[in-house]
Amino acid sequence: GTASSSTFLRGDNSWASAGGVNTPTFKAYVAAGTTAHTSDVLTKMTYDTESFDVGACFDTSNNRFVVPSGEGGKYFLYASIRWEPVAAKQLSWVPYKNGSGFGWNQIDTASSGFSYYTVWGSLFLDLNATDYIEIYARHNKGSNLNMAGGNNINSVFGGWKIIE
């Protein structure tokens, strides 16, 4: 093929058609201002409010991304959990696929407890229709620790299908 406004050069030096859309796509967040999490317990995050949901792929009734029928493929997903100030503890973000945990994103906080901490993570997954992804949180403060929500930037979960 040859170059045109509707083609691009791929890594293998062949031409391919340009275009496509990254749908389904979604972004959800925790609506509550703060939520207490029990120490040393994996707790499912309650991303209960949508910023957007193109393709009806996020289910706010059970706080999970579900691959719609006919939309299997590669997905980029991301999530964050913003924790209240805490000194010298581990804060974690754990993805679950179809009810089973895999991976672990964790930070160890500094010795001072004067800052909020955000645990971020991203995933690049090959998913089938009806597969679902949930995010769990864990900390080891020794007592309850609040997670910050209340807007669409503190504790979020989102993603989109990759154009192939």
XYZ file of C-alpha atoms in Angstrom:
164
model
C 0.000 0.000 0.000
C 0.876 3.660 -0.004
C 0.529 6.565 2.383
C -2.722 8.526 2.552
C -4.666 10.495 5.141
C -6.436 7.294 6.208
C -3.382 5.021 6.637
C -0.415 4.684 8.954
C 2.930 2.888 8.804
C 3.082 -0.046 11.230
C 6.190 -1.288 13.043
C 6.694 -4.035 10.440
C 6.879 -1.356 7.671
C 3.476 -2.257 6.227
C 0.602 0.167 5.756
C -2.664 -0.241 7.641
C -5.961 1.617 7.720
C -6.198 4.312 10.360
C -9.210 4.850 12.522
C -11.265 3.072 15.097
C -12.588 3.981 18.490
C -11.433 3.096 21.992
C -14.802 1.821 23.198
C -16.069 0.594 25.457
C -14.573 3.148 27.850
C -15.438 4.216 31.379
C -14.383 6.172 34.442
C -15.943 5.639 37.872
C -15.124 7.068 41.278
C -15.921 6.763 44.967
C -18.707 9.216 45.791
C -18.403 9.116 49.593
C -16.086 11.726 51.121
C -14.312 9.129 53.267
C -14.756 5.419 53.831
C -13.200 3.478 56.722
C -11.253 0.337 55.780
C -10.347 -2.363 58.308
C -6.632 -3.078 58.807
C -5.126 -6.178 57.104
C -8.349 -7.006 55.225
C -8.757 -6.977 51.434
C -11.824 -4.780 50.925
C -13.603 -4.347 47.593
C -13.564 -0.723 46.472
C -16.929 0.969 46.004
C -16.455 2.898 42.780
C -20.151 3.725 42.779
C -20.492 6.806 40.565
C -19.697 7.104 36.857
C -18.029 10.089 35.219
C -18.797 8.411 31.878
C -19.567 4.934 30.572
C -19.533 4.518 26.788
C -20.694 1.008 26.016
C -22.449 0.293 29.344
C -19.452 -1.639 30.674
C -19.252 -0.450 34.281
C -21.761 -1.819 36.782
C -22.242 0.564 39.725
C -24.459 -1.945 41.556
C -21.471 -4.246 42.130
C -18.564 -1.851 41.404
C -16.979 -3.755 38.532
C -15.952 -3.369 34.918
C -17.592 -6.074 32.760
C -16.493 -6.713 29.158
C -19.665 -6.356 27.055
C -20.843 -9.081 24.688
C -18.871 -8.980 21.438
C -16.176 -6.684 22.923
C -13.446 -9.136 23.889
C -9.921 -7.880 23.205
C -7.082 -5.940 24.756
C -7.869 -3.369 27.446
C -5.957 -0.691 29.315
C -7.326 -0.252 32.842
C -6.196 2.004 35.697
C -7.219 2.623 39.283
C -6.241 4.716 42.267
C -6.974 4.745 45.965
C -6.271 7.895 47.980
C -5.620 7.258 51.681
C -5.694 9.688 54.592
C -2.355 10.605 56.207
C -0.707 7.659 57.954
C 2.860 7.070 59.115
C 5.081 4.098 58.188
C 2.483 1.694 56.833
C 1.794 -0.285 53.656
C -1.066 0.812 51.391
C -2.137 -1.585 48.621
C -4.310 -1.823 45.497
C -5.156 -5.347 44.300
C -6.892 -6.160 40.980
C -9.298 -9.116 40.767
C -10.327 -10.851 37.542
C -13.500 -12.964 37.626
C -13.333 -13.132 41.423
C -9.626 -14.028 41.793
C -6.885 -11.647 42.880
C -3.740 -11.186 40.816
C -0.940 -8.663 41.073
C -0.340 -6.211 43.882
C 0.425 -2.487 43.795
C 1.792 -1.220 47.083
C 3.528 1.776 48.604
C 5.294 2.036 51.939
C 4.570 5.418 53.459
C 7.162 7.715 54.954
C 7.662 8.048 58.686
C 5.628 11.266 58.847
C 1.868 11.088 58.609
C 1.186 14.581 57.273
C 0.347 13.768 53.651
C -2.379 11.923 51.834
C -1.040 8.971 49.852
C -2.376 7.698 46.532
C -1.725 4.172 45.301
C -1.960 4.101 41.474
C -1.805 1.126 39.178
C -2.516 0.198 35.590
C -3.211 -3.037 33.760
C -2.965 -4.144 30.151
C -5.132 -7.246 29.805
C -6.494 -9.514 27.097
C -10.110 -10.053 28.153
C -13.084 -12.043 26.880
C -16.735 -11.013 26.834
C -18.265 -11.266 30.348
C -14.840 -11.169 32.084
C -14.973 -8.695 34.949
C -12.398 -6.686 36.875
C -12.743 -5.366 40.428
C -10.320 -3.417 42.612
C -9.600 -4.274 46.250
C -7.779 -2.206 48.876
C -5.642 -3.170 51.856
C -3.607 -1.357 54.521
C -1.814 -2.441 57.677
C -2.288 0.548 59.993
C -3.502 -1.684 62.850
C -6.831 0.146 63.098
C -9.319 1.568 60.591
C -7.926 3.920 57.957
C -10.011 6.285 55.863
C -9.893 6.269 52.087
C -10.669 9.585 50.384
C -13.403 9.894 47.775
C -15.988 12.534 47.130
C -14.944 13.580 43.616
C -13.757 12.138 40.321
C -10.017 12.534 41.025
C -9.366 11.046 44.491
C -10.166 7.322 44.134
C -10.948 6.317 40.545
C -11.230 3.273 38.265
C -11.306 3.569 34.485
C -10.170 2.168 31.188
C -10.798 1.542 27.517
C -10.513 -1.056 24.791
C -7.341 -0.842 22.708
C -7.738 -0.408 18.953
C -6.174 -3.429 17.251
